[in-house]
């Protein structure tokens, strides 16, 4: 049986759509919204400055045409911005990394802005220095360590107090009674 014998709609469906591993159909004219994650990578330290690399990871989008911009406190950053080309994720979607090398000051707000055909308006994700994953992990570790320290101190104090409970307040008299028996 020749392909021309199939109904025209079935042929166009076979050639225009691809079943994605995520379970939805991607056809001509459709698009998939990107997901955005910002990460901080320490780069190097000098005596007078501390340079960091902020990475805007934009992933899971289709089609591959995309524009990503960095903003610092509302001002677009164009210098020291590097970008990869969009590359395949293996499920017909794409991913891109856009990096900003910068010095980070307390109180700064960095914004990764994404323009894509699947979005009505640009999608913006803010990042603040105090909200980094490393800072959250350090804070959680400190709190857990402090709480464990208090728990062990209290347990040790209770054990110590129970051990003293059987003793009298004058240990010398106990020794005399023991010797006289």
Short mmCIF file of N, CA, C and O in Angstrom, two decimals, residues 41-173:
data_model
loop_
_atom_site.label_atom_id
_atom_site.label_comp_id
_atom_site.label_asym_id
_atom_site.label_seq_id
_atom_site.Cartn_x
_atom_site.Cartn_y
_atom_site.Cartn_z
N UNK A 41 27.99 30.31 40.97
CA UNK A 41 29.23 29.54 40.99
C UNK A 41 30.35 30.50 41.36
O UNK A 41 30.57 31.50 40.66
N UNK A 42 31.05 30.24 42.49
CA UNK A 42 32.20 31.06 42.85
C UNK A 42 33.27 30.86 41.80
O UNK A 42 33.55 29.74 41.39
N UNK A 43 33.86 31.96 41.37
CA UNK A 43 34.86 31.84 40.31
C UNK A 43 36.27 32.01 40.88
O UNK A 43 37.06 31.12 40.85
N UNK A 44 36.57 33.17 41.40
CA UNK A 44 37.87 33.38 41.98
C UNK A 44 37.82 34.60 42.90
O UNK A 44 36.93 35.41 42.82
N UNK A 45 38.81 34.67 43.79
CA UNK A 45 38.90 35.79 44.72
C UNK A 45 40.21 36.53 44.50
O UNK A 45 41.25 35.92 44.33
N UNK A 46 40.13 37.83 44.53
CA UNK A 46 41.32 38.66 44.55
C UNK A 46 41.29 39.42 45.87
O UNK A 46 40.30 39.40 46.59
N UNK A 47 42.33 40.14 46.17
CA UNK A 47 42.38 40.85 47.44
C UNK A 47 41.34 41.95 47.56
O UNK A 47 40.82 42.21 48.62
N UNK A 48 40.99 42.61 46.46
CA UNK A 48 40.07 43.74 46.51
C UNK A 48 38.69 43.44 45.91
O UNK A 48 37.79 44.25 46.04
N UNK A 49 38.51 42.31 45.28
CA UNK A 49 37.22 42.01 44.64
C UNK A 49 36.92 40.52 44.71
O UNK A 49 37.82 39.71 44.87
N UNK A 50 35.67 40.18 44.58
CA UNK A 50 35.27 38.78 44.56
C UNK A 50 34.35 38.58 43.37
O UNK A 50 33.25 39.07 43.34
N UNK A 51 34.86 37.90 42.35
CA UNK A 51 34.10 37.66 41.12
C UNK A 51 33.29 36.37 41.26
O UNK A 51 33.76 35.39 41.81
N UNK A 52 32.09 36.40 40.73
CA UNK A 52 31.21 35.24 40.72
C UNK A 52 30.66 35.04 39.32
O UNK A 52 30.64 35.96 38.51
N UNK A 53 30.16 33.85 39.09
CA UNK A 53 29.49 33.54 37.84
C UNK A 53 28.06 33.15 38.18
O UNK A 53 27.83 32.18 38.89
N UNK A 54 27.11 33.96 37.70
CA UNK A 54 25.70 33.63 37.82
C UNK A 54 25.29 32.91 36.54
O UNK A 54 25.59 33.37 35.43
N UNK A 55 24.61 31.78 36.69
CA UNK A 55 24.23 30.97 35.54
C UNK A 55 22.71 30.90 35.48
O UNK A 55 22.06 30.49 36.43
N UNK A 56 22.17 31.32 34.34
CA UNK A 56 20.74 31.20 34.08
C UNK A 56 20.56 29.99 33.18
O UNK A 56 20.94 30.01 32.01
N UNK A 57 20.00 28.93 33.74
CA UNK A 57 19.75 27.70 33.01
C UNK A 57 18.30 27.71 32.54
O UNK A 57 17.38 27.69 33.35
N UNK A 58 18.10 27.81 31.24
CA UNK A 58 16.76 27.82 30.64
C UNK A 58 16.61 26.50 29.91
O UNK A 58 17.40 26.19 29.03
N UNK A 59 15.60 25.71 30.28
CA UNK A 59 15.50 24.36 29.74
C UNK A 59 14.05 23.95 29.48
O UNK A 59 13.12 24.56 29.98
N UNK A 60 13.91 22.90 28.68
CA UNK A 60 12.61 22.32 28.40
C UNK A 60 11.75 23.12 27.44
O UNK A 60 10.54 22.98 27.44
N UNK A 61 12.34 23.95 26.60
CA UNK A 61 11.55 24.80 25.69
C UNK A 61 11.61 24.29 24.26
O UNK A 61 12.52 23.56 23.87
N UNK A 62 10.61 24.67 23.49
CA UNK A 62 10.55 24.37 22.06
C UNK A 62 9.73 25.46 21.40
O UNK A 62 8.72 25.87 21.96
N UNK A 63 10.09 25.97 20.29
CA UNK A 63 11.26 25.72 19.44
C UNK A 63 12.52 26.33 20.05
O UNK A 63 12.49 26.96 21.10
N UNK A 64 13.62 26.16 19.33
CA UNK A 64 14.93 26.52 19.89
C UNK A 64 15.23 28.01 19.88
O UNK A 64 16.17 28.45 20.55
N UNK A 65 14.48 28.81 19.16
CA UNK A 65 14.74 30.25 19.08
C UNK A 65 14.35 30.88 20.42
O UNK A 65 13.20 30.77 20.86
N UNK A 66 15.32 31.53 21.06
CA UNK A 66 15.10 32.09 22.39
C UNK A 66 16.06 33.26 22.61
O UNK A 66 17.14 33.30 22.01
N UNK A 67 15.66 34.20 23.46
CA UNK A 67 16.53 35.32 23.84
C UNK A 67 16.54 35.40 25.35
O UNK A 67 15.49 35.40 25.99
N UNK A 68 17.74 35.46 25.93
CA UNK A 68 17.90 35.52 27.38
C UNK A 68 18.74 36.74 27.71
O UNK A 68 19.80 36.95 27.11
N UNK A 69 18.29 37.55 28.67
CA UNK A 69 19.00 38.76 29.09
C UNK A 69 19.23 38.74 30.60
O UNK A 69 18.43 38.19 31.35
N UNK A 70 20.32 39.38 31.01
CA UNK A 70 20.62 39.56 32.42
C UNK A 70 20.41 41.02 32.81
O UNK A 70 20.79 41.92 32.07
N UNK A 71 19.84 41.23 34.00
CA UNK A 71 19.68 42.58 34.57
C UNK A 71 20.26 42.58 35.98
O UNK A 71 20.13 41.60 36.72
N UNK A 72 20.90 43.71 36.31
CA UNK A 72 21.39 43.93 37.68
C UNK A 72 20.73 45.19 38.19
O UNK A 72 20.92 46.28 37.64
N UNK A 73 19.92 45.04 39.22
CA UNK A 73 19.18 46.16 39.81
C UNK A 73 18.40 46.94 38.74
O UNK A 73 18.37 48.16 38.74
N UNK A 74 17.81 46.21 37.80
CA UNK A 74 16.98 46.83 36.77
C UNK A 74 17.72 47.30 35.53
O UNK A 74 17.09 47.68 34.55
N UNK A 75 19.05 47.30 35.55
CA UNK A 75 19.85 47.73 34.40
C UNK A 75 20.35 46.50 33.64
O UNK A 75 20.92 45.60 34.23
N UNK A 76 20.16 46.50 32.32
CA UNK A 76 20.61 45.36 31.53
C UNK A 76 22.13 45.25 31.55
O UNK A 76 22.85 46.24 31.41
N UNK A 77 22.61 44.04 31.73
CA UNK A 77 24.04 43.73 31.70
C UNK A 77 24.37 43.15 30.32
O UNK A 77 23.75 42.18 29.90
N UNK A 78 25.32 43.75 29.64
CA UNK A 78 25.72 43.24 28.33
C UNK A 78 27.19 42.81 28.31
O UNK A 78 27.55 41.92 27.56
N UNK A 79 28.01 43.43 29.16
CA UNK A 79 29.41 43.04 29.24
C UNK A 79 29.53 41.81 30.12
O UNK A 79 28.76 41.62 31.04
N UNK A 80 30.51 41.00 29.83
CA UNK A 80 30.81 39.79 30.59
C UNK A 80 29.64 38.81 30.65
O UNK A 80 29.47 38.08 31.62
N UNK A 81 28.79 38.82 29.61
CA UNK A 81 27.72 37.85 29.48
C UNK A 81 28.12 36.85 28.41
O UNK A 81 28.51 37.24 27.31
N UNK A 82 28.07 35.57 28.74
CA UNK A 82 28.42 34.51 27.80
C UNK A 82 27.23 33.57 27.68
O UNK A 82 26.49 33.38 28.64
N UNK A 83 27.08 32.97 26.52
CA UNK A 83 25.94 32.08 26.29
C UNK A 83 26.35 30.88 25.46
O UNK A 83 27.20 30.99 24.58
N UNK A 84 25.74 29.75 25.77
CA UNK A 84 25.90 28.59 24.90
C UNK A 84 24.85 28.70 23.79
O UNK A 84 23.93 29.51 23.88
N UNK A 85 25.00 27.89 22.78
CA UNK A 85 23.96 27.77 21.77
C UNK A 85 22.88 26.84 22.35
O UNK A 85 23.20 25.97 23.15
N UNK A 86 21.62 27.03 21.95
CA UNK A 86 20.60 26.07 22.41
C UNK A 86 20.97 24.66 21.95
O UNK A 86 21.40 24.46 20.82
N UNK A 87 20.87 23.70 22.86
CA UNK A 87 21.18 22.32 22.51
C UNK A 87 20.06 21.39 22.92
O UNK A 87 19.29 21.68 23.83
N UNK A 88 19.97 20.25 22.23
CA UNK A 88 18.90 19.27 22.44
C UNK A 88 19.03 18.61 23.81
O UNK A 88 20.11 18.26 24.24
N UNK A 89 17.89 18.40 24.46
CA UNK A 89 17.85 17.65 25.71
C UNK A 89 17.67 16.16 25.47
O UNK A 89 17.78 15.38 26.39
N UNK A 90 17.31 15.75 24.27
CA UNK A 90 17.07 14.35 23.98
C UNK A 90 15.59 14.01 23.94
O UNK A 90 15.21 12.90 23.60
N UNK A 91 14.74 14.96 24.32
CA UNK A 91 13.28 14.73 24.28
C UNK A 91 12.60 15.75 23.36
O UNK A 91 11.45 16.08 23.56
N UNK A 92 13.31 16.27 22.41
CA UNK A 92 12.86 17.26 21.43
C UNK A 92 12.80 18.67 22.02
O UNK A 92 12.46 19.61 21.34
N UNK A 93 13.11 18.82 23.29
CA UNK A 93 13.15 20.16 23.86
C UNK A 93 14.60 20.64 23.86
O UNK A 93 15.53 19.88 23.56
N UNK A 94 14.79 21.91 24.20
CA UNK A 94 16.11 22.53 24.15
C UNK A 94 16.49 23.10 25.51
O UNK A 94 15.66 23.28 26.39
N UNK A 95 17.78 23.41 25.62
CA UNK A 95 18.34 24.00 26.84
C UNK A 95 19.41 24.99 26.43
O UNK A 95 20.09 24.81 25.42
N UNK A 96 19.56 26.05 27.24
CA UNK A 96 20.61 27.04 27.00
C UNK A 96 21.12 27.53 28.36
O UNK A 96 20.36 27.61 29.32
N UNK A 97 22.41 27.83 28.43
CA UNK A 97 23.02 28.41 29.62
C UNK A 97 23.51 29.81 29.27
O UNK A 97 24.22 29.98 28.28
N UNK A 98 23.12 30.80 30.08
CA UNK A 98 23.58 32.17 29.88
C UNK A 98 24.25 32.59 31.19
O UNK A 98 23.62 32.59 32.25
N UNK A 99 25.54 32.93 31.12
CA UNK A 99 26.34 33.21 32.30
C UNK A 99 26.71 34.68 32.38
O UNK A 99 27.04 35.30 31.37
N UNK A 100 26.66 35.20 33.60
CA UNK A 100 27.05 36.59 33.87
C UNK A 100 28.17 36.57 34.89
O UNK A 100 28.00 36.07 36.01
N UNK A 101 29.33 37.09 34.50
CA UNK A 101 30.46 37.21 35.42
C UNK A 101 30.36 38.59 36.06
O UNK A 101 30.32 39.61 35.37
N UNK A 102 30.30 38.62 37.39
CA UNK A 102 30.06 39.89 38.06
C UNK A 102 30.55 39.86 39.50
O UNK A 102 30.79 38.80 40.08
N UNK A 103 30.68 41.04 40.06
CA UNK A 103 30.94 41.19 41.48
C UNK A 103 29.59 41.37 42.15
O UNK A 103 28.76 42.17 41.71
N UNK A 104 29.35 40.63 43.21
CA UNK A 104 28.04 40.67 43.87
C UNK A 104 28.14 41.48 45.15
O UNK A 104 29.02 41.24 45.98
N UNK A 105 27.25 42.45 45.27
CA UNK A 105 27.16 43.28 46.47
C UNK A 105 25.89 42.88 47.23
O UNK A 105 24.90 42.51 46.63
N UNK A 106 25.93 43.01 48.55
CA UNK A 106 24.73 42.74 49.35
C UNK A 106 23.66 43.75 48.94
O UNK A 106 23.92 44.93 48.78
N UNK A 107 22.44 43.27 48.74
CA UNK A 107 21.33 44.13 48.34
C UNK A 107 21.10 44.16 46.85
O UNK A 107 20.10 44.70 46.39
N UNK A 108 22.01 43.59 46.05
CA UNK A 108 21.81 43.53 44.60
C UNK A 108 20.67 42.57 44.26
O UNK A 108 20.43 41.60 44.97
N UNK A 109 20.00 42.86 43.16
CA UNK A 109 19.00 41.96 42.60
C UNK A 109 19.39 41.67 41.16
O UNK A 109 19.55 42.59 40.37
N UNK A 110 19.58 40.40 40.85
CA UNK A 110 19.90 39.98 39.49
C UNK A 110 18.67 39.30 38.90
O UNK A 110 17.99 38.53 39.58
N UNK A 111 18.38 39.62 37.65
CA UNK A 111 17.20 39.09 36.99
C UNK A 111 17.59 38.45 35.67
O UNK A 111 18.31 39.04 34.87
N UNK A 112 17.11 37.24 35.47
CA UNK A 112 17.26 36.55 34.19
C UNK A 112 15.91 36.68 33.48
O UNK A 112 14.88 36.26 34.01
N UNK A 113 15.94 37.29 32.30
CA UNK A 113 14.71 37.53 31.54
C UNK A 113 14.75 36.69 30.27
O UNK A 113 15.72 36.72 29.52
N UNK A 114 13.64 35.96 30.03
CA UNK A 114 13.57 35.04 28.89
C UNK A 114 12.45 35.47 27.96
O UNK A 114 11.31 35.68 28.39
N UNK A 115 12.79 35.62 26.67
CA UNK A 115 11.82 35.92 25.60
C UNK A 115 11.72 34.67 24.74
O UNK A 115 12.72 34.20 24.19
N UNK A 116 10.50 34.12 24.62
CA UNK A 116 10.29 32.91 23.83
C UNK A 116 8.89 32.94 23.22
O UNK A 116 7.98 33.55 23.79
N UNK A 117 8.73 32.28 22.09
CA UNK A 117 7.45 32.31 21.38
C UNK A 117 6.31 31.68 22.19
O UNK A 117 5.14 31.98 21.95
N UNK A 118 6.62 30.84 23.16
CA UNK A 118 5.58 30.21 23.98
C UNK A 118 5.06 31.13 25.08
O UNK A 118 4.06 30.82 25.72
N UNK A 119 5.73 32.26 25.29
CA UNK A 119 5.36 33.18 26.37
C UNK A 119 4.67 34.42 25.82
O UNK A 119 5.15 35.02 24.85
N UNK A 120 3.57 34.82 26.44
CA UNK A 120 2.91 36.07 26.03
C UNK A 120 3.79 37.26 26.38
O UNK A 120 3.94 38.19 25.62
N UNK A 121 4.32 37.23 27.60
CA UNK A 121 5.22 38.27 28.09
C UNK A 121 6.53 37.62 28.50
O UNK A 121 6.56 36.43 28.83
N UNK A 122 7.62 38.38 28.51
CA UNK A 122 8.89 37.79 28.96
C UNK A 122 8.77 37.26 30.38
O UNK A 122 8.09 37.84 31.22
N UNK A 123 9.42 36.13 30.63
CA UNK A 123 9.43 35.53 31.96
C UNK A 123 10.68 35.99 32.69
O UNK A 123 11.78 35.90 32.15
N UNK A 124 10.52 36.49 33.92
CA UNK A 124 11.64 37.02 34.69
C UNK A 124 11.78 36.25 36.00
O UNK A 124 10.80 36.01 36.68
N UNK A 125 13.02 35.87 36.32
CA UNK A 125 13.32 35.21 37.58
C UNK A 125 14.38 36.04 38.29
O UNK A 125 15.43 36.34 37.71
N UNK A 126 14.10 36.44 39.53
CA UNK A 126 15.03 37.25 40.33
C UNK A 126 15.90 36.36 41.19
O UNK A 126 15.49 35.28 41.63
N UNK A 127 17.11 36.84 41.46
CA UNK A 127 18.04 36.16 42.36
C UNK A 127 18.65 37.22 43.27
O UNK A 127 19.07 38.28 42.82
N UNK A 128 18.67 36.94 44.58
CA UNK A 128 19.26 37.83 45.58
C UNK A 128 20.42 37.09 46.24
O UNK A 128 20.33 35.89 46.48
N UNK A 129 21.50 37.78 46.58
CA UNK A 129 22.66 37.11 47.16
C UNK A 129 22.35 36.26 48.39
O UNK A 129 22.88 35.18 48.54
N UNK A 130 21.47 36.71 49.26
CA UNK A 130 21.20 35.95 50.47
C UNK A 130 20.33 34.73 50.22
O UNK A 130 20.18 33.89 51.09
N UNK A 131 19.75 34.60 49.03
CA UNK A 131 18.86 33.47 48.77
C UNK A 131 19.56 32.33 48.04
O UNK A 131 18.90 31.46 47.52
N UNK A 132 20.88 32.33 48.03
CA UNK A 132 21.58 31.26 47.32
C UNK A 132 21.43 29.93 48.06
O UNK A 132 21.22 29.89 49.27
N UNK A 133 21.55 28.85 47.33
CA UNK A 133 21.43 27.52 47.92
C UNK A 133 22.51 27.28 48.97
O UNK A 133 22.26 26.69 50.01
N UNK A 134 23.72 27.74 48.71
CA UNK A 134 24.82 27.53 49.65
C UNK A 134 24.55 28.25 50.97
O UNK A 134 24.79 27.71 52.04
N UNK A 135 24.03 29.48 50.90
CA UNK A 135 23.73 30.23 52.12
C UNK A 135 22.62 29.55 52.91
O UNK A 135 22.68 29.46 54.14
N UNK A 136 21.60 29.04 52.21
CA UNK A 136 20.52 28.33 52.90
C UNK A 136 21.04 27.06 53.57
O UNK A 136 20.66 26.74 54.69
N UNK A 137 21.91 26.32 52.87
CA UNK A 137 22.47 25.10 53.44
C UNK A 137 23.33 25.39 54.66
O UNK A 137 23.28 24.66 55.66
N UNK A 138 24.13 26.45 54.61
CA UNK A 138 24.96 26.81 55.75
C UNK A 138 24.09 27.21 56.95
O UNK A 138 24.38 26.84 58.09
N UNK A 139 23.03 27.95 56.70
CA UNK A 139 22.14 28.37 57.77
C UNK A 139 21.46 27.15 58.40
O UNK A 139 21.39 27.02 59.61
N UNK A 140 20.97 26.24 57.57
CA UNK A 140 20.30 25.03 58.08
C UNK A 140 21.28 24.18 58.88
O UNK A 140 20.93 23.66 59.96
N UNK A 141 22.52 24.04 58.41
CA UNK A 141 23.52 23.26 59.12
C UNK A 141 23.83 23.90 60.48
O UNK A 141 23.94 23.19 61.49
N UNK A 142 23.95 25.20 60.52
CA UNK A 142 24.20 25.89 61.79
C UNK A 142 23.06 25.71 62.78
O UNK A 142 23.29 25.46 63.97
N UNK A 143 21.83 25.82 62.32
CA UNK A 143 20.68 25.66 63.21
C UNK A 143 20.60 24.23 63.74
O UNK A 143 20.38 24.02 64.94
N UNK A 144 20.78 23.24 62.86
CA UNK A 144 20.74 21.85 63.29
C UNK A 144 21.86 21.57 64.29
O UNK A 144 21.63 20.91 65.32
N UNK A 145 23.05 22.07 64.03
CA UNK A 145 24.16 21.89 64.96
C UNK A 145 23.89 22.52 66.32
O UNK A 145 24.18 21.92 67.37
N UNK A 146 23.30 23.71 66.32
CA UNK A 146 22.98 24.39 67.57
C UNK A 146 21.94 23.60 68.37
O UNK A 146 22.09 23.38 69.57
N UNK A 147 20.89 23.15 67.71
CA UNK A 147 19.83 22.38 68.39
C UNK A 147 20.39 21.07 68.93
O UNK A 147 20.09 20.70 70.08
N UNK A 148 21.20 20.36 68.14
CA UNK A 148 21.80 19.12 68.63
C UNK A 148 22.71 19.38 69.82
O UNK A 148 22.73 18.59 70.77
N UNK A 149 23.45 20.47 69.80
CA UNK A 149 24.31 20.82 70.92
C UNK A 149 23.51 21.04 72.20
O UNK A 149 23.88 20.55 73.28
N UNK A 150 22.40 21.73 72.09
CA UNK A 150 21.55 21.96 73.26
C UNK A 150 20.96 20.65 73.76
O UNK A 150 20.93 20.39 74.97
N UNK A 151 20.49 19.79 72.85
CA UNK A 151 19.91 18.50 73.24
C UNK A 151 20.95 17.67 73.98
O UNK A 151 20.67 17.11 75.06
N UNK A 152 22.16 17.55 73.44
CA UNK A 152 23.21 16.77 74.10
C UNK A 152 23.60 17.38 75.45
O UNK A 152 23.87 16.66 76.41
N UNK A 153 23.63 18.68 75.55
CA UNK A 153 23.93 19.33 76.82
C UNK A 153 22.88 18.98 77.86
O UNK A 153 23.21 18.64 79.00
N UNK A 154 21.61 19.07 77.50
CA UNK A 154 20.52 18.77 78.44
C UNK A 154 20.55 17.29 78.85
O UNK A 154 20.40 16.96 80.03
N UNK A 155 20.76 16.39 77.88
CA UNK A 155 20.84 14.96 78.21
C UNK A 155 22.01 14.70 79.15
O UNK A 155 21.87 13.98 80.15
N UNK A 156 23.15 15.28 78.89
CA UNK A 156 24.31 15.13 79.77
C UNK A 156 24.05 15.68 81.15
O UNK A 156 24.43 15.08 82.16
N UNK A 157 23.38 16.82 81.23
CA UNK A 157 23.06 17.42 82.53
C UNK A 157 22.10 16.54 83.32
O UNK A 157 22.28 16.34 84.52
N UNK A 158 21.10 15.96 82.66
CA UNK A 158 20.15 15.07 83.34
C UNK A 158 20.86 13.82 83.85
O UNK A 158 20.65 13.40 84.99
N UNK A 159 21.72 13.23 83.04
CA UNK A 159 22.46 12.05 83.47
C UNK A 159 23.36 12.38 84.66
O UNK A 159 23.43 11.63 85.64
N UNK A 160 24.00 13.51 84.60
CA UNK A 160 24.87 13.93 85.70
C UNK A 160 24.07 14.15 86.99
O UNK A 160 24.48 13.70 88.06
N UNK A 161 22.91 14.79 86.88
CA UNK A 161 22.09 15.07 88.06
C UNK A 161 21.53 13.78 88.65
O UNK A 161 21.45 13.64 89.87
N UNK A 162 21.13 12.82 87.83
CA UNK A 162 20.63 11.54 88.34
C UNK A 162 21.73 10.77 89.04
O UNK A 162 21.48 10.08 90.02
N UNK A 163 22.94 10.87 88.54
CA UNK A 163 24.08 10.20 89.17
C UNK A 163 24.39 10.79 90.53
O UNK A 163 24.83 10.10 91.45
N UNK A 164 24.16 12.06 90.72
CA UNK A 164 24.42 12.73 92.00
C UNK A 164 23.27 12.55 92.98
O UNK A 164 23.42 12.81 94.16
N UNK A 165 22.11 12.11 92.50
CA UNK A 165 20.91 12.01 93.32
C UNK A 165 21.13 11.09 94.53
O UNK A 165 20.67 11.36 95.63
N UNK A 166 21.84 9.97 94.35
CA UNK A 166 22.07 9.01 95.43
C UNK A 166 23.10 9.47 96.43
O UNK A 166 23.21 8.93 97.52
N UNK A 167 23.88 10.48 96.10
CA UNK A 167 24.93 10.96 97.01
C UNK A 167 24.35 11.99 97.98
O UNK A 167 23.43 12.71 97.67
N UNK A 168 24.92 12.04 99.16
CA UNK A 168 24.54 13.08 100.11
C UNK A 168 25.34 14.32 99.81
O UNK A 168 26.28 14.30 99.04
N UNK A 169 25.00 15.40 100.47
CA UNK A 169 25.71 16.64 100.22
C UNK A 169 27.08 16.67 100.87
O UNK A 169 27.88 17.53 100.57
N UNK A 170 27.37 15.72 101.81
CA UNK A 170 28.68 15.66 102.46
C UNK A 170 29.34 14.32 102.16
O UNK A 170 29.15 13.35 102.87
N UNK A 171 30.13 14.25 101.12
CA UNK A 171 30.73 12.98 100.75
C UNK A 171 31.68 12.43 101.83
O UNK A 171 31.85 11.24 101.94
N UNK A 172 32.25 13.26 102.65
CA UNK A 172 33.16 12.80 103.71
C UNK A 172 32.45 11.92 104.72
O UNK A 172 33.01 10.95 105.22
N UNK A 173 31.21 12.21 105.10
CA UNK A 173 30.47 11.42 106.08
C UNK A 173 30.14 10.05 105.52
O UNK A 173 30.13 9.08 106.25
#
